[in-house]
Coordinates of C-alpha atoms in Angstrom, one line a residue:
X13 CA -89.1 13.6 62.7
X14 CA -90.1 14.0 59.1
X15 CA -89.1 17.0 57.0
X16 CA -91.5 17.7 54.2
X17 CA -90.0 17.9 50.7
X18 CA -90.9 20.0 47.7
X19 CA -93.8 17.6 46.9
X20 CA -95.6 18.9 49.9
X21 CA -95.9 22.5 48.6
X22 CA -99.3 21.9 47.1
X23 CA -102.4 24.0 47.4
X24 CA -105.0 21.4 46.5
X25 CA -106.5 19.2 49.2
X26 CA -104.8 15.8 49.5
X27 CA -108.1 14.0 48.7
X28 CA -107.5 15.2 45.1
X29 CA -104.1 13.5 44.9
X30 CA -104.1 10.0 43.3
X31 CA -101.8 8.7 46.1
X32 CA -100.2 10.1 49.3
X33 CA -98.5 9.1 52.5
X34 CA -99.9 9.9 55.9
X35 CA -96.9 10.8 58.1
X36 CA -96.6 9.8 61.7
X37 CA -97.9 13.2 62.8
X38 CA -100.9 13.0 60.4
X39 CA -99.6 15.3 57.6
X40 CA -100.3 14.1 54.0
X41 CA -97.3 13.8 51.6
X42 CA -98.2 13.4 47.9
X43 CA -96.7 10.5 46.0
X44 CA -95.8 11.2 42.4
X45 CA -93.9 9.1 39.9
X46 CA -91.1 8.3 42.3
X47 CA -91.0 9.1 46.0
X48 CA -87.7 8.4 47.8
X49 CA -87.5 8.0 51.6
X50 CA -84.4 8.3 53.7
X51 CA -82.0 10.4 55.7
X52 CA -80.4 12.3 52.8
X53 CA -81.5 15.8 52.2
X54 CA -82.3 15.1 48.5
X55 CA -85.0 12.5 49.4
X56 CA -88.6 13.4 48.9
X57 CA -89.4 12.3 52.4
X58 CA -86.5 13.1 54.7
X59 CA -86.5 11.1 58.0
X60 CA -84.1 12.3 60.7
X61 CA -83.5 9.0 62.4
X62 CA -80.1 7.4 62.8
X63 CA -81.6 4.0 62.1
X64 CA -82.6 5.1 58.6
X65 CA -80.2 4.8 55.7
X66 CA -79.5 7.8 53.5
X67 CA -81.4 6.4 50.6
X68 CA -83.6 3.9 52.5
X69 CA -86.5 3.0 50.2
X70 CA -88.6 4.2 47.3
X71 CA -92.1 4.2 46.0
X72 CA -92.5 4.1 42.3
X73 CA -95.6 4.5 40.2
X74 CA -96.0 1.8 37.5
X75 CA -98.7 1.9 35.0
X76 CA -102.1 3.3 35.9
X77 CA -102.9 3.1 39.5
X78 CA -100.0 0.9 40.7
X79 CA -97.5 2.0 43.3
X80 CA -94.7 -0.3 44.3
X81 CA -92.5 -0.2 47.4
X82 CA -88.8 -1.0 46.9
X83 CA -86.1 -1.3 49.7
X84 CA -82.8 0.2 48.5
X85 CA -80.6 -2.2 50.5
X86 CA -81.1 -0.4 53.8
X87 CA -79.3 -2.0 56.8
X88 CA -82.4 -2.0 59.1
X89 CA -85.0 -2.8 56.5
X90 CA -88.3 -1.5 55.3
X91 CA -91.4 -3.1 56.7
X92 CA -94.7 -3.4 54.9
X93 CA -97.7 -4.3 57.2
X94 CA -95.3 -5.6 59.8
X95 CA -93.2 -7.8 57.6
X96 CA -89.7 -7.0 56.3
X97 CA -89.7 -6.2 52.6
X98 CA -87.7 -8.8 50.7
X99 CA -88.6 -7.8 47.2
X100 CA -90.5 -5.0 45.4
X101 CA -94.1 -5.2 46.4
X102 CA -97.3 -3.5 45.3
X103 CA -98.9 -1.1 47.8
X104 CA -102.6 -1.1 48.5
X105 CA -104.7 1.6 50.1
X106 CA -104.1 1.5 53.8
X107 CA -100.7 -0.3 53.6
X108 CA -98.4 0.5 56.6
X109 CA -94.8 1.4 55.8
X110 CA -92.4 1.3 58.7
X111 CA -88.8 2.7 58.6
X112 CA -87.0 2.8 61.9
X113 CA -89.3 4.3 64.4
X114 CA -91.5 6.1 61.8
X115 CA -94.6 4.6 60.3
X116 CA -96.4 5.9 57.3
X117 CA -99.8 4.9 55.9
X118 CA -100.1 4.7 52.1
X119 CA -103.4 6.1 50.7
X120 CA -104.8 5.9 47.2
X121 CA -107.9 7.3 45.6
X122 CA -110.2 5.5 43.2
X123 CA -108.6 3.9 40.1
X124 CA -106.5 6.3 38.2
X125 CA -107.6 4.6 35.0
X126 CA -111.1 5.7 35.9
X127 CA -109.9 9.2 36.8
X128 CA -108.2 9.6 33.4
X129 CA -111.1 8.6 31.2
X130 CA -112.4 12.2 31.1
X131 CA -109.0 13.8 30.6
X132 CA -108.3 15.3 27.1
X133 CA -105.1 14.3 25.3
X134 CA -102.4 16.7 26.1
X135 CA -104.1 18.1 29.2
X136 CA -101.8 18.5 32.2
X137 CA -103.3 17.6 35.5
X138 CA -102.2 16.9 39.1
X139 CA -102.3 13.2 38.2
X140 CA -100.1 13.7 35.2
X141 CA -100.2 14.4 31.4
X142 CA -102.0 12.4 28.8
X143 CA -99.9 11.7 25.7
X144 CA -100.7 10.6 22.2
X145 CA -99.9 7.0 21.6
X146 CA -96.8 6.8 19.4
X147 CA -94.2 4.1 18.4
X148 CA -90.6 4.5 19.7
X149 CA -87.6 2.3 19.0
X150 CA -86.2 1.2 22.4
X151 CA -83.7 -1.1 23.9
X152 CA -85.6 -3.3 26.4
X153 CA -84.0 -5.2 29.3
X154 CA -85.5 -7.6 31.8
X155 CA -83.5 -8.8 34.8
X156 CA -84.5 -11.4 37.3
X157 CA -82.9 -12.9 40.4
X158 CA -82.2 -16.7 40.0
X159 CA -83.5 -19.0 42.7
X160 CA -84.9 -16.4 45.0
X161 CA -86.9 -19.0 46.8
X162 CA -83.8 -21.0 47.6
X163 CA -82.0 -17.9 48.8
X164 CA -84.6 -17.5 51.6
X165 CA -83.5 -20.8 53.2
X166 CA -79.8 -20.5 52.3
X167 CA -79.2 -17.1 53.8
X168 CA -79.2 -16.0 57.5
X169 CA -82.5 -14.2 58.5
X170 CA -82.4 -10.6 57.5
X171 CA -79.6 -10.9 55.0
X172 CA -81.8 -11.5 51.9
X173 CA -83.6 -8.1 52.1
X174 CA -80.3 -6.3 52.3
X175 CA -78.8 -8.4 49.4
X176 CA -81.8 -7.9 47.0
X177 CA -82.2 -4.2 48.0
X178 CA -78.5 -3.5 47.2
X179 CA -78.8 -5.4 44.0
X180 CA -81.7 -3.2 42.8
X181 CA -79.9 -0.1 43.9
X182 CA -76.7 -1.0 42.0
X183 CA -78.6 -2.1 38.9
X184 CA -80.6 1.1 38.9
X185 CA -77.4 3.2 39.1
X186 CA -75.8 1.3 36.2
X187 CA -78.8 1.6 34.0
X188 CA -79.4 5.3 34.7
X189 CA -75.7 6.0 34.1
X190 CA -76.2 5.0 30.5
X191 CA -79.4 7.1 30.1
X192 CA -81.8 4.2 30.8
X193 CA -84.6 3.9 33.3
X194 CA -86.3 1.2 35.3
X195 CA -89.9 1.3 34.2
X196 CA -91.3 -1.5 36.3
X197 CA -90.4 -3.6 39.3
X198 CA -91.8 -7.1 39.5
X199 CA -91.0 -8.9 42.7
X200 CA -87.4 -10.1 42.4
X201 CA -86.8 -8.5 39.0
X202 CA -87.3 -5.4 36.9
X203 CA -88.0 -4.1 33.4
X204 CA -85.9 -1.2 32.0
X205 CA -85.6 0.7 28.7
X206 CA -83.4 3.1 26.8
X207 CA -84.7 5.1 23.9
X208 CA -82.7 4.2 20.7
X209 CA -80.6 7.1 19.7
X210 CA -77.5 7.6 17.5
X211 CA -74.5 6.2 19.3
X212 CA -76.6 4.5 22.0
X213 CA -74.7 1.2 21.4
X214 CA -71.7 2.4 23.4
X215 CA -73.8 3.1 26.5
X216 CA -75.5 -0.3 26.1
X217 CA -72.2 -2.1 25.8
X218 CA -70.9 -0.4 28.9
X219 CA -74.1 -1.3 30.9
X220 CA -73.9 -4.9 29.7
X221 CA -70.3 -5.2 30.7
X222 CA -71.1 -3.7 34.1
X223 CA -74.0 -6.0 34.7
X224 CA -72.0 -9.0 33.7
X225 CA -69.2 -7.9 36.1
X226 CA -71.9 -7.7 38.8
X227 CA -73.0 -11.2 38.0
X228 CA -69.5 -12.6 38.6
X229 CA -68.5 -10.5 41.5
X230 CA -71.4 -10.4 44.0
X231 CA -74.6 -12.2 44.9
X232 CA -77.5 -12.6 44.3
X233 CA -77.3 -14.6 41.1
X234 CA -79.3 -13.1 38.3
X235 CA -79.9 -13.1 34.6
X236 CA -80.8 -10.4 32.1
X237 CA -82.0 -10.3 28.5
X238 CA -81.8 -7.5 26.0
X239 CA -84.0 -6.8 23.0
X240 CA -84.3 -3.9 20.5
X241 CA -87.7 -3.1 19.0
X242 CA -90.4 -0.5 18.5
X243 CA -92.8 -0.2 21.4
X244 CA -95.8 1.9 22.0
X245 CA -95.5 4.9 24.4
X246 CA -98.8 6.5 25.4
X247 CA -101.4 7.1 28.1
X248 CA -100.7 8.7 31.4
X249 CA -97.2 10.0 32.4
X250 CA -96.1 11.3 35.7
X251 CA -92.8 13.0 35.5
X252 CA -90.6 10.7 33.3
X253 CA -92.9 7.7 33.7
X254 CA -94.9 6.6 30.7
X255 CA -96.9 3.5 29.9
X256 CA -95.0 1.2 27.5
X257 CA -96.8 -1.5 25.7
X258 CA -96.7 -3.6 22.5
X259 CA -96.0 -7.2 21.4
X260 CA -92.2 -6.7 21.9
X261 CA -92.7 -6.0 25.5
X262 CA -94.2 -9.4 25.9
X263 CA -91.4 -10.7 23.7
X264 CA -88.6 -9.6 26.0
X265 CA -90.4 -11.1 29.1
X266 CA -90.7 -14.4 27.2
X267 CA -87.0 -14.1 26.4
X268 CA -86.2 -14.0 30.2
X269 CA -88.1 -17.3 30.6
X270 CA -86.1 -18.8 27.6
X271 CA -82.8 -17.7 29.2
X272 CA -83.8 -19.7 32.3
X273 CA -84.5 -22.8 30.1
X274 CA -81.2 -22.4 28.3
X275 CA -79.4 -21.8 31.6
X276 CA -77.7 -18.7 30.3
X277 CA -77.4 -15.6 32.4
X278 CA -77.2 -13.2 29.4
X279 CA -79.4 -13.4 26.3
X280 CA -79.7 -11.1 23.2
X281 CA -82.4 -11.1 20.6
X282 CA -81.3 -11.1 16.9
X283 CA -82.2 -7.4 16.7
X284 CA -80.0 -6.5 19.7
X285 CA -77.2 -8.8 18.5
X286 CA -77.1 -7.2 15.1
X287 CA -76.4 -3.8 16.5
X288 CA -74.0 -4.9 19.3
X289 CA -72.0 -7.6 17.5
X290 CA -69.4 -5.2 16.3
X291 CA -68.7 -4.2 19.9
X292 CA -69.3 -7.5 21.8
X293 CA -68.2 -11.0 20.8
X294 CA -71.3 -13.1 20.5
X295 CA -72.1 -16.8 20.0
X296 CA -75.2 -18.2 18.4
X297 CA -77.6 -20.1 20.5
X298 CA -79.8 -21.3 17.6
X299 CA -83.4 -20.9 16.8
X300 CA -86.0 -21.1 19.6
X301 CA -89.8 -20.6 19.9
X302 CA -91.4 -18.3 22.5
X303 CA -94.7 -19.0 24.2
X304 CA -97.4 -16.9 22.5
X305 CA -95.4 -16.3 19.3
X306 CA -95.9 -18.2 16.1
X307 CA -92.4 -18.5 14.7
X308 CA -88.9 -19.3 15.9
X309 CA -86.3 -16.7 16.5
X310 CA -82.5 -16.6 16.7
X311 CA -80.9 -15.8 20.0
X312 CA -77.3 -15.0 21.1
X313 CA -75.1 -14.9 24.2
X314 CA -71.7 -13.3 24.9
X315 CA -68.9 -15.4 23.6
X316 CA -66.7 -15.1 26.6

């Protein structure tokens, strides 16, 4: 049995929604920035099934026209087109999502990028709001599970989806506790950000300590990198989601690759280190080049 959430109280026909779910009984359920599915009353889609976890899974919009399905560490799993979800996966029009005995069909209209071409800046629509492009100083974090391919063969069947799902759920909780937000899921990793504000260093330090504690206390093994730089916010937003772009977004993803090469599980850029050094003991890792960037940069890691 599915209880329709507040998102369902819409007057426009569902064919005008950029994305929606078809419930088992054929009712359309709009999918906005984030759509949570589970047994808990606060979920957007409440499923009254004892095999469903309270917060079972989530659909998140990323960029223009992309929707990703994430299992939140559910005991009985989330299935996409008949296969148990192991990592965050992009949904396509017609994708089948199965939770317990309930099956939903994901539906999506034409490219949202095409739909937005005729929207004026600042105009609020069902799809979202267009924003002026603007630079914003942000803390940028990329986290990635180490050796996810090896984990598939090392763990008993069915354990990896629970492990990775609970990891995502825990990381998300830690990041949001400090005012941050996961902006993108990418398979076995994610990209998160915090807007730089006075006193934000304390929240970042607390999150870094919590993530490092998670690294040492529970699988799966993962690494994360942190950078501080201006990025570009702009384009379409749905709820709190906005498009983030700029050279420093590419920079922090290249940092994650460098962390793997240096075999360090925590890496800071010079900009991040400069702000956090008074609060976290750091050691220098020297100057390194990043693919696609012309010069060499200084990087740092926790001293302990």
